Amino acid sequence: CRSFMILVTLKLLWTLKPPCRTFHRHPRLLVSDVHSQYESVRRGEQEIPKYFNFASDVLDKWSEIEKAGRKPTNSAFWWISGNGEEVKWSFEELGFLSRKVANVLTKVCGLQKGDRVIVVLPRIPEWWLVNVACIRAGIVLIPGTSQLSAKDILYRLQASKAKCIITNDTLAPAVDSVASECQFLENKLVVSKGSREGWLNFNELYKNQPADHSCVKTRIQDSMVIFFTSGTTGSPKMTEHSQGSLGFRPLLCERYWLDTSPSDTVWGITDTGWIVTSLASLFDAWALGSCVFVHQLPQIEPSVILNTLCRFPIDTMISAPTLYRMLVQADLSSYKFMNLKHCMSGGEPLNPEVIDQWKSKTGLDIHEVYGQTEAVGIICSVSKGMKIKPGSMGKAAPPFDVQVVDKNANILPPGQQGEIAVRSKPVRPLGLFTEYVDNPKKTTESERGDFYITGDRGTMDEDGYFWFIGRDDDIIISSGYRIGPFEVESALIEHPAVAETAVVSSPDPLRGEVVKAFVVLSDAFSSSDCESLTRDLQEHVKKTTAPYKYPRKVEFVRELPKTITGKIKRNELRAKEWGQM
Ligand SMILES: *[C@@H]1O[C@H](CO)[C@@H](O)[C@H](O)[C@H]1NC(C)=O
């Protein structure tokens, strides 16, 4: 029944909407080699395939094209450690090695199609091999971030019923401390040079496995990757994506955001636990035959990032706003980027001031993309060639029909504030998550009328550009005014004293709540007189935005709490303000 829904979805989407001109804008022979067989699906003349596997239908196809000499001599994967180590794989090598890993998972660990595996690894080549191996074997991969505690791991192992966990020496003790409570866990694999008691050694096992493995047949709606997503309340939810949503979607919609070619090199500066890594550094990049560039980057150092852009032929980079905020603080005049042409930012909105500074210092635009773990690749984007409106996250990206809706899921006219929503009925678009696993209540709550509700507030303008106001929970209601933190933060960051800032609500006896700004000062201002600077900042905000939005409270801090993906944890700051922590 669900497969039928997906079929209808695409048919509808691609027939009701005129076939997207963008696909034919730059005809690229190579891309069409892998993509040509789906041309009629794209045009809505044919249903999407019933069976699809990203490894056999995309990666192995690129390998054939490569063998036939019909692809630029660009690697599929290029990894550097920063300490002189380097790994480069062609699509053929990626196939060879990932088949060995598939044999480790199936023959040694006894995993079968549909089984789940938790993978918590830093940015090392093995993470990519395990991903591809799981796709080959139909095993469902659950990526985790390195910041997980023993308690987080326990929750994830129990909730997912994962039969296997793959991690490194750092996290292994945490796994051991909870393993006895995980009745589904059968195997632990450690990626390590040395051996570890009670653990299978990934490195040794995979060297000794044969490289023949036949890819399993998967249906397009089969589960492929599950992400744990944390909200501001409740336990993390398991957001499930299918072969179709992660693997097949980029073959139809790739032009809308990443838009790279087989001769391009893409660098996603993101954590392996974040869905953007799965998109920009795996599915979407490889669907296009591009080279995935990875720097292990144990620490995010601006100078390391800038030097890497100067030394390696990176065409496209994608990262969180935090990184761009850090980079514009550096003296950029001494760096000459080798190939960089296209910069993208996602995860939360980027302040216009940072976009302006990056442009004036590097000559490059930053294109914003807006997505969620629940809706991939991207809900809105500023695609290549599209007019940039600083502060806007761009236009709706097909196959999504994006609207701003009210409490009753009525579509609001341009300019009116409401909740950003993605049409999910009568047919669910490819790219929208399948469900929250084992949580029908939350799945239902995420929908209203014909829409999936993102939980973000915003507006759409007359040109169809979306403007983010804030997470629903982050909105500040002061004396009856609704104030979005992003606008205040963007005004503050224009001030030369401000390197970074987070704006949250704070209790006030008179107004209920008021705007409070946490401010990280830029180096030149770190020793300033705080009282006069506070007044300065307040005046500045009053002049740049509607005066009622100015921060009545300002606190100077050394740093802001952030998630692994670089999002500012406003909920944490807010909880502290309200004495809930
Ligand atoms: C293990 O991975 C984490 C990140 O996932 C990293 O911080 C740590 O340095 C790694 N440990 C080793 C021994 O490589």
mmCIF file of C-alpha atoms in Angstrom, residues 232-577:
data_model
loop_
_atom_site.group_PDB
_atom_site.id
_atom_site.type_symbol
_atom_site.label_atom_id
_atom_site.label_comp_id
_atom_site.label_asym_id
_atom_site.label_seq_id
_atom_site.Cartn_x
_atom_site.Cartn_y
_atom_site.Cartn_z
ATOM 1 C CA THR A 232 13.133 20.032 23.155
ATOM 2 C CA THR A 233 10.916 17.613 25.080
ATOM 3 C CA GLY A 234 10.681 13.849 25.347
ATOM 4 C CA SER A 235 13.083 11.108 24.327
ATOM 5 C CA PRO A 236 14.776 11.163 20.955
ATOM 6 C CA LYS A 237 12.625 9.764 18.161
ATOM 7 C CA MET A 238 13.678 7.342 15.439
ATOM 8 C CA THR A 239 13.185 9.047 12.097
ATOM 9 C CA GLU A 240 13.131 6.451 9.349
ATOM 10 C CA HIS A 241 14.178 6.958 5.737
ATOM 11 C CA SER A 242 13.822 4.500 2.892
ATOM 12 C CA GLN A 243 15.949 3.519 -0.096
ATOM 13 C CA GLY A 244 13.658 5.755 -2.118
ATOM 14 C CA SER A 245 13.811 8.802 0.059
ATOM 15 C CA LEU A 246 17.569 8.901 0.530
ATOM 16 C CA GLY A 247 18.786 6.936 -2.473
ATOM 17 C CA PHE A 248 16.359 7.437 -5.314
ATOM 18 C CA ARG A 249 15.229 11.014 -4.615
ATOM 19 C CA PRO A 250 18.582 12.564 -5.621
ATOM 20 C CA LEU A 251 18.265 10.959 -9.048
ATOM 21 C CA LEU A 252 15.138 13.000 -9.617
ATOM 22 C CA CYS A 253 15.775 16.185 -7.682
ATOM 23 C CA GLU A 254 19.525 16.637 -7.571
ATOM 24 C CA ARG A 255 19.541 19.947 -9.384
ATOM 25 C CA TYR A 256 17.759 21.702 -6.592
ATOM 26 C CA TRP A 257 20.551 22.061 -4.186
ATOM 27 C CA LEU A 258 23.858 20.232 -4.465
ATOM 28 C CA ASP A 259 23.961 20.424 -8.259
ATOM 29 C CA THR A 260 27.491 19.134 -8.789
ATOM 30 C CA SER A 261 29.005 17.158 -11.666
ATOM 31 C CA PRO A 262 31.303 14.110 -11.817
ATOM 32 C CA SER A 263 34.315 16.395 -12.112
ATOM 33 C CA ASP A 264 33.426 18.291 -8.922
ATOM 34 C CA THR A 265 34.788 17.727 -5.443
ATOM 35 C CA VAL A 266 32.419 18.302 -2.544
ATOM 36 C CA TRP A 267 33.477 18.957 1.019
ATOM 37 C CA GLY A 268 30.842 18.605 3.700
ATOM 38 C CA ILE A 269 32.248 19.925 6.974
ATOM 39 C CA THR A 270 29.712 18.157 9.107
ATOM 40 C CA ASP A 271 29.574 15.472 11.779
ATOM 41 C CA THR A 272 28.939 11.865 10.778
ATOM 42 C CA GLY A 273 25.875 11.720 13.020
ATOM 43 C CA TRP A 274 24.134 14.506 11.178
ATOM 44 C CA ILE A 275 21.866 13.838 8.207
ATOM 45 C CA VAL A 276 23.631 16.485 6.129
ATOM 46 C CA THR A 277 26.696 14.230 6.044
ATOM 47 C CA SER A 278 24.550 11.423 4.643
ATOM 48 C CA LEU A 279 23.256 13.762 1.959
ATOM 49 C CA ALA A 280 26.143 16.012 0.941
ATOM 50 C CA SER A 281 28.930 13.522 1.627
ATOM 51 C CA LEU A 282 27.198 10.383 0.459
ATOM 52 C CA PHE A 283 23.847 9.978 -1.281
ATOM 53 C CA ASP A 284 23.414 13.246 -3.136
ATOM 54 C CA ALA A 285 27.079 13.677 -4.035
ATOM 55 C CA TRP A 286 27.471 10.112 -5.268
ATOM 56 C CA ALA A 287 24.178 10.140 -7.140
ATOM 57 C CA LEU A 288 25.840 12.888 -9.177
ATOM 58 C CA GLY A 289 29.105 10.977 -9.488
ATOM 59 C CA SER A 290 31.031 13.693 -7.632
ATOM 60 C CA CYS A 291 34.065 13.219 -5.428
ATOM 61 C CA VAL A 292 33.332 13.230 -1.711
ATOM 62 C CA PHE A 293 36.141 15.026 0.099
ATOM 63 C CA VAL A 294 36.597 14.414 3.820
ATOM 64 C CA HIS A 295 38.993 15.945 6.305
ATOM 65 C CA GLN A 296 39.094 14.058 9.558
ATOM 66 C CA LEU A 297 39.274 17.367 11.460
ATOM 67 C CA PRO A 298 39.385 16.243 15.072
ATOM 68 C CA GLN A 299 38.918 19.924 15.887
ATOM 69 C CA ILE A 300 37.316 22.596 13.772
ATOM 70 C CA GLU A 301 40.079 25.178 13.427
ATOM 71 C CA PRO A 302 39.412 28.091 11.059
ATOM 72 C CA SER A 303 43.002 28.116 9.820
ATOM 73 C CA VAL A 304 42.878 24.395 9.029
ATOM 74 C CA ILE A 305 39.664 24.837 7.068
ATOM 75 C CA LEU A 306 41.052 27.800 5.143
ATOM 76 C CA ASN A 307 44.349 26.060 4.366
ATOM 77 C CA THR A 308 42.490 22.993 3.169
ATOM 78 C CA LEU A 309 40.455 25.125 0.780
ATOM 79 C CA CYS A 310 43.720 26.549 -0.550
ATOM 80 C CA ARG A 311 45.509 23.218 -0.935
ATOM 81 C CA PHE A 312 42.794 20.967 -2.338
ATOM 82 C CA PRO A 313 40.625 21.356 -5.433
ATOM 83 C CA ILE A 314 37.358 21.682 -3.537
ATOM 84 C CA ASP A 315 34.581 23.116 -5.689
ATOM 85 C CA THR A 316 31.669 23.003 -3.304
ATOM 86 C CA MET A 317 31.575 23.233 0.453
ATOM 87 C CA ILE A 318 28.723 22.859 2.855
ATOM 88 C CA SER A 319 28.683 23.524 6.544
ATOM 89 C CA ALA A 320 26.706 24.938 9.439
ATOM 90 C CA PRO A 321 26.426 28.722 9.979
ATOM 91 C CA THR A 322 28.746 28.542 13.006
ATOM 92 C CA LEU A 323 31.646 27.708 10.762
ATOM 93 C CA TYR A 324 31.055 30.665 8.462
ATOM 94 C CA ARG A 325 30.733 32.928 11.498
ATOM 95 C CA MET A 326 34.125 31.658 12.628
ATOM 96 C CA LEU A 327 35.716 32.003 9.199
ATOM 97 C CA VAL A 328 34.704 35.622 8.653
ATOM 98 C CA GLN A 329 36.450 36.501 11.917
ATOM 99 C CA ALA A 330 39.758 35.339 10.409
ATOM 100 C CA ASP A 331 41.988 37.467 8.209
ATOM 101 C CA LEU A 332 40.946 36.036 4.868
ATOM 102 C CA SER A 333 43.193 38.210 2.720
ATOM 103 C CA SER A 334 46.129 35.813 2.984
ATOM 104 C CA TYR A 335 44.202 32.818 1.631
ATOM 105 C CA LYS A 336 43.667 32.006 -2.013
ATOM 106 C CA PHE A 337 41.199 29.180 -2.478
ATOM 107 C CA MET A 338 42.157 26.696 -5.156
ATOM 108 C CA ASN A 339 38.800 25.915 -6.787
ATOM 109 C CA LEU A 340 36.058 26.942 -4.418
ATOM 110 C CA LYS A 341 33.023 28.134 -6.351
ATOM 111 C CA HIS A 342 29.979 27.198 -4.383
ATOM 112 C CA CYS A 343 29.355 27.582 -0.641
ATOM 113 C CA MET A 344 26.323 26.297 1.192
ATOM 114 C CA SER A 345 25.119 26.695 4.710
ATOM 115 C CA GLY A 346 22.471 24.671 6.502
ATOM 116 C CA GLY A 347 21.239 23.584 9.896
ATOM 117 C CA GLU A 348 19.976 26.954 11.013
ATOM 118 C CA PRO A 349 19.703 30.302 9.264
ATOM 119 C CA LEU A 350 22.766 32.361 8.562
ATOM 120 C CA ASN A 351 22.793 36.028 9.443
ATOM 121 C CA PRO A 352 22.868 38.373 6.428
ATOM 122 C CA GLU A 353 25.901 40.159 7.882
ATOM 123 C CA VAL A 354 27.962 36.974 7.616
ATOM 124 C CA ILE A 355 26.851 36.426 4.014
ATOM 125 C CA ASP A 356 27.906 40.012 3.199
ATOM 126 C CA GLN A 357 31.277 39.698 4.879
ATOM 127 C CA TRP A 358 32.057 36.372 3.215
ATOM 128 C CA LYS A 359 31.133 37.875 -0.132
ATOM 129 C CA SER A 360 33.253 40.978 0.324
ATOM 130 C CA LYS A 361 36.250 39.015 1.619
ATOM 131 C CA THR A 362 36.158 36.034 -0.758
ATOM 132 C CA GLY A 363 33.952 37.129 -3.634
ATOM 133 C CA LEU A 364 31.740 34.108 -2.988
ATOM 134 C CA ASP A 365 28.092 33.880 -2.142
ATOM 135 C CA ILE A 366 26.764 31.600 0.557
ATOM 136 C CA HIS A 367 23.722 29.674 -0.563
ATOM 137 C CA GLU A 368 21.377 28.696 2.191
ATOM 138 C CA VAL A 369 19.664 25.368 2.353
ATOM 139 C CA TYR A 370 16.951 24.493 4.794
ATOM 140 C CA GLY A 371 16.032 20.944 5.615
ATOM 141 C CA GLN A 372 15.215 18.644 8.477
ATOM 142 C CA THR A 373 16.004 15.110 9.440
ATOM 143 C CA GLU A 374 12.355 14.438 8.624
ATOM 144 C CA ALA A 375 12.477 15.977 5.162
ATOM 145 C CA VAL A 376 15.471 15.381 2.851
ATOM 146 C CA GLY A 377 17.342 16.455 0.743
ATOM 147 C CA ILE A 378 16.213 19.958 1.296
ATOM 148 C CA ILE A 379 12.915 21.728 1.921
ATOM 149 C CA CYS A 380 14.019 25.128 0.679
ATOM 150 C CA SER A 381 17.191 26.215 -1.018
ATOM 151 C CA VAL A 382 18.923 29.008 -2.822
ATOM 152 C CA SER A 383 20.008 26.986 -5.847
ATOM 153 C CA LYS A 384 22.871 27.876 -8.138
ATOM 154 C CA GLY A 385 22.008 30.867 -10.258
ATOM 155 C CA MET A 386 19.061 31.859 -8.103
ATOM 156 C CA LYS A 387 18.843 35.405 -6.820
ATOM 157 C CA ILE A 388 20.076 35.618 -3.234
ATOM 158 C CA LYS A 389 17.955 37.496 -0.764
ATOM 159 C CA PRO A 390 20.141 37.698 2.341
ATOM 160 C CA GLY A 391 18.295 36.348 5.349
ATOM 161 C CA SER A 392 15.984 34.160 3.283
ATOM 162 C CA MET A 393 16.419 30.427 3.036
ATOM 163 C CA GLY A 394 15.319 30.322 -0.571
ATOM 164 C CA LYS A 395 12.422 28.738 -2.379
ATOM 165 C CA ALA A 396 10.672 25.412 -1.951
ATOM 166 C CA ALA A 397 12.735 22.600 -3.420
ATOM 167 C CA PRO A 398 10.851 19.909 -5.348
ATOM 168 C CA PRO A 399 9.509 17.364 -4.791
ATOM 169 C CA PHE A 400 8.247 19.273 -1.757
ATOM 170 C CA ASP A 401 5.254 21.557 -1.861
ATOM 171 C CA VAL A 402 6.044 23.972 0.970
ATOM 172 C CA GLN A 403 3.525 26.380 2.474
ATOM 173 C CA VAL A 404 3.070 28.605 5.493
ATOM 174 C CA VAL A 405 -0.010 27.435 7.374
ATOM 175 C CA ASP A 406 -2.057 28.427 10.403
ATOM 176 C CA LYS A 407 -3.250 26.370 13.387
ATOM 177 C CA ASN A 408 -5.897 24.695 11.248
ATOM 178 C CA ALA A 409 -3.521 23.915 8.397
ATOM 179 C CA ASN A 410 -5.002 26.625 6.193
ATOM 180 C CA ILE A 411 -2.506 28.042 3.730
ATOM 181 C CA LEU A 412 -1.617 31.635 4.598
ATOM 182 C CA PRO A 413 -1.045 34.323 1.988
ATOM 183 C CA PRO A 414 2.433 35.771 1.315
ATOM 184 C CA GLY A 415 3.774 37.957 4.083
ATOM 185 C CA GLN A 416 1.768 36.359 6.849
ATOM 186 C CA GLN A 417 3.529 34.575 9.706
ATOM 187 C CA GLY A 418 2.757 30.941 10.381
ATOM 188 C CA GLU A 419 4.215 27.484 10.521
ATOM 189 C CA ILE A 420 6.313 26.153 7.681
ATOM 190 C CA ALA A 421 4.706 22.961 6.404
ATOM 191 C CA VAL A 422 5.274 20.351 3.716
ATOM 192 C CA ARG A 423 2.318 18.826 1.882
ATOM 193 C CA SER A 424 2.120 15.155 2.781
ATOM 194 C CA LYS A 425 -1.353 14.272 1.505
ATOM 195 C CA PRO A 426 -2.956 12.884 -0.532
ATOM 196 C CA VAL A 427 0.439 11.472 -1.354
ATOM 197 C CA ARG A 428 3.597 11.498 0.670
ATOM 198 C CA PRO A 429 6.496 13.028 -1.297
ATOM 199 C CA LEU A 430 9.713 11.108 -1.691
ATOM 200 C CA GLY A 431 12.175 12.559 0.810
ATOM 201 C CA LEU A 432 9.710 12.918 3.633
ATOM 202 C CA PHE A 433 10.506 10.414 6.388
ATOM 203 C CA THR A 434 8.492 7.222 6.500
ATOM 204 C CA GLU A 435 7.547 7.461 10.162
ATOM 205 C CA TYR A 436 8.861 7.765 13.680
ATOM 206 C CA VAL A 437 9.601 4.095 14.351
ATOM 207 C CA ASP A 438 7.427 2.574 17.087
ATOM 208 C CA ASN A 439 5.885 5.963 17.754
ATOM 209 C CA PRO A 440 2.625 6.339 15.829
ATOM 210 C CA LYS A 441 1.540 9.050 18.248
ATOM 211 C CA LYS A 442 4.440 11.336 17.363
ATOM 212 C CA THR A 443 4.050 10.506 13.682
ATOM 213 C CA THR A 444 0.421 11.595 13.838
ATOM 214 C CA GLU A 445 1.280 14.700 15.847
ATOM 215 C CA SER A 446 3.711 15.778 13.155
ATOM 216 C CA GLU A 447 0.829 16.078 10.718
ATOM 217 C CA ARG A 448 -2.013 18.507 10.490
ATOM 218 C CA GLY A 449 -4.556 18.444 7.690
ATOM 219 C CA ASP A 450 -2.689 17.701 4.485
ATOM 220 C CA PHE A 451 0.666 18.788 5.859
ATOM 221 C CA TYR A 452 3.720 17.690 7.727
ATOM 222 C CA ILE A 453 4.401 20.496 10.219
ATOM 223 C CA THR A 454 8.083 21.364 10.507
ATOM 224 C CA GLY A 455 7.804 23.136 13.857
ATOM 225 C CA ASP A 456 9.526 26.188 12.388
ATOM 226 C CA ARG A 457 7.832 29.560 12.041
ATOM 227 C CA GLY A 458 8.305 31.720 9.008
ATOM 228 C CA THR A 459 6.801 33.664 6.166
ATOM 229 C CA MET A 460 6.822 33.383 2.403
ATOM 230 C CA ASP A 461 7.151 36.494 0.264
ATOM 231 C CA GLU A 462 5.510 37.323 -3.072
ATOM 232 C CA ASP A 463 8.407 35.702 -4.953
ATOM 233 C CA GLY A 464 8.079 32.419 -3.099
ATOM 234 C CA TYR A 465 11.157 32.937 -0.895
ATOM 235 C CA PHE A 466 10.857 31.652 2.661
ATOM 236 C CA TRP A 467 11.988 33.638 5.686
ATOM 237 C CA PHE A 468 12.738 31.853 8.922
ATOM 238 C CA ILE A 469 11.563 33.365 12.173
ATOM 239 C CA GLY A 470 12.440 30.692 14.695
ATOM 240 C CA ARG A 471 11.663 27.271 16.046
ATOM 241 C CA ASP A 472 8.167 27.353 17.397
ATOM 242 C CA ASP A 473 9.564 26.952 20.923
ATOM 243 C CA ASP A 474 12.115 29.743 20.483
ATOM 244 C CA ILE A 475 9.632 32.523 19.787
ATOM 245 C CA ILE A 476 9.649 35.221 22.467
ATOM 246 C CA ILE A 477 6.339 36.759 23.423
ATOM 247 C CA SER A 478 6.959 40.089 25.085
ATOM 248 C CA SER A 479 4.142 42.501 25.962
ATOM 249 C CA GLY A 480 2.062 40.661 23.390
ATOM 250 C CA TYR A 481 4.590 40.986 20.579
ATOM 251 C CA ARG A 482 5.890 37.806 18.938
ATOM 252 C CA ILE A 483 9.617 38.156 18.429
ATOM 253 C CA GLY A 484 11.733 35.696 16.498
ATOM 254 C CA PRO A 485 15.283 35.321 17.844
ATOM 255 C CA PHE A 486 16.890 35.162 14.426
ATOM 256 C CA GLU A 487 16.066 38.724 13.485
ATOM 257 C CA VAL A 488 17.449 40.143 16.721
ATOM 258 C CA GLU A 489 20.564 38.000 16.426
ATOM 259 C CA SER A 490 21.093 39.163 12.855
ATOM 260 C CA ALA A 491 20.825 42.789 13.953
ATOM 261 C CA LEU A 492 23.281 42.258 16.798
ATOM 262 C CA ILE A 493 25.845 40.486 14.684
ATOM 263 C CA GLU A 494 26.079 43.515 12.399
ATOM 264 C CA HIS A 495 27.733 45.311 15.297
ATOM 265 C CA PRO A 496 31.544 44.990 15.127
ATOM 266 C CA ALA A 497 31.756 43.967 18.791
ATOM 267 C CA VAL A 498 29.644 40.855 18.299
ATOM 268 C CA ALA A 499 31.238 37.612 17.139
ATOM 269 C CA GLU A 500 28.279 35.409 17.955
ATOM 270 C CA THR A 501 25.016 35.723 19.774
ATOM 271 C CA ALA A 502 21.954 33.821 20.907
ATOM 272 C CA VAL A 503 18.673 35.442 21.779
ATOM 273 C CA VAL A 504 16.136 33.824 24.105
ATOM 274 C CA SER A 505 13.245 34.767 26.315
ATOM 275 C CA SER A 506 13.859 35.718 29.916
ATOM 276 C CA PRO A 507 11.279 36.177 32.686
ATOM 277 C CA ASP A 508 10.160 39.701 33.486
ATOM 278 C CA PRO A 509 7.640 40.700 36.176
ATOM 279 C CA LEU A 510 6.135 43.412 34.016
ATOM 280 C CA ARG A 511 6.166 42.049 30.502
ATOM 281 C CA GLY A 512 5.932 38.319 31.170
ATOM 282 C CA GLU A 513 9.034 37.731 29.157
ATOM 283 C CA VAL A 514 11.661 39.929 27.546
ATOM 284 C CA VAL A 515 14.366 39.545 24.935
ATOM 285 C CA LYS A 516 17.719 38.529 26.340
ATOM 286 C CA ALA A 517 20.887 38.359 24.269
ATOM 287 C CA PHE A 518 23.896 36.237 25.108
ATOM 288 C CA VAL A 519 26.846 37.786 23.329
ATOM 289 C CA VAL A 520 30.300 36.466 22.504
ATOM 290 C CA LEU A 521 32.531 39.441 21.841
ATOM 291 C CA SER A 522 34.946 39.596 18.933
ATOM 292 C CA ASP A 523 38.613 39.703 19.930
ATOM 293 C CA ALA A 524 39.034 43.450 19.527
ATOM 294 C CA PHE A 525 36.240 44.153 21.980
ATOM 295 C CA SER A 526 36.852 41.484 24.579
ATOM 296 C CA SER A 527 38.040 43.964 27.191
ATOM 297 C CA SER A 528 35.405 46.625 26.625
ATOM 298 C CA ASP A 529 33.346 48.381 29.246
ATOM 299 C CA CYS A 530 30.312 46.112 29.426
ATOM 300 C CA GLU A 531 27.782 48.662 30.568
ATOM 301 C CA SER A 532 28.376 51.142 27.797
ATOM 302 C CA LEU A 533 28.650 48.321 25.266
ATOM 303 C CA THR A 534 25.286 47.000 26.384
ATOM 304 C CA ARG A 535 23.719 50.396 25.761
ATOM 305 C CA ASP A 536 25.480 50.573 22.407
ATOM 306 C CA LEU A 537 24.142 47.217 21.334
ATOM 307 C CA GLN A 538 20.637 48.084 22.461
ATOM 308 C CA GLU A 539 20.701 51.331 20.510
ATOM 309 C CA HIS A 540 22.051 49.507 17.502
ATOM 310 C CA VAL A 541 19.210 46.959 17.518
ATOM 311 C CA LYS A 542 16.601 49.675 17.999
ATOM 312 C CA LYS A 543 17.950 51.401 14.913
ATOM 313 C CA THR A 544 18.183 48.271 12.741
ATOM 314 C CA THR A 545 14.899 46.540 13.567
ATOM 315 C CA ALA A 546 11.592 47.451 15.121
ATOM 316 C CA PRO A 547 12.532 49.023 18.485
ATOM 317 C CA TYR A 548 10.356 46.678 20.567
ATOM 318 C CA LYS A 549 12.693 43.829 19.605
ATOM 319 C CA TYR A 550 15.764 45.245 21.309
ATOM 320 C CA PRO A 551 17.341 43.045 24.006
ATOM 321 C CA ARG A 552 16.424 44.434 27.414
ATOM 322 C CA LYS A 553 18.956 42.093 28.933
ATOM 323 C CA VAL A 554 22.457 41.453 27.623
ATOM 324 C CA GLU A 555 24.946 38.998 29.032
ATOM 325 C CA PHE A 556 28.491 38.621 27.764
ATOM 326 C CA VAL A 557 29.737 35.051 27.606
ATOM 327 C CA ARG A 558 32.865 33.320 26.371
ATOM 328 C CA GLU A 559 30.984 30.793 24.258
ATOM 329 C CA LEU A 560 27.526 29.543 23.432
ATOM 330 C CA PRO A 561 26.252 26.022 24.044
ATOM 331 C CA LYS A 562 25.902 24.183 20.736
ATOM 332 C CA THR A 563 24.798 20.866 19.382
ATOM 333 C CA ILE A 564 27.179 18.670 17.460
ATOM 334 C CA THR A 565 25.780 20.110 14.227
ATOM 335 C CA GLY A 566 26.670 23.611 15.383
ATOM 336 C CA LYS A 567 23.154 24.702 16.213
ATOM 337 C CA ILE A 568 22.941 27.019 19.158
ATOM 338 C CA LYS A 569 21.126 25.336 22.027
ATOM 339 C CA ARG A 570 18.697 28.149 22.722
ATOM 340 C CA ASN A 571 16.533 25.775 24.737
ATOM 341 C CA GLU A 572 19.396 25.287 27.187
ATOM 342 C CA LEU A 573 19.960 29.013 27.605
ATOM 343 C CA ARG A 574 16.251 29.573 27.969
ATOM 344 C CA ALA A 575 15.859 26.847 30.566
ATOM 345 C CA LYS A 576 18.620 28.478 32.607
ATOM 346 C CA GLU A 577 16.924 31.854 32.389
#
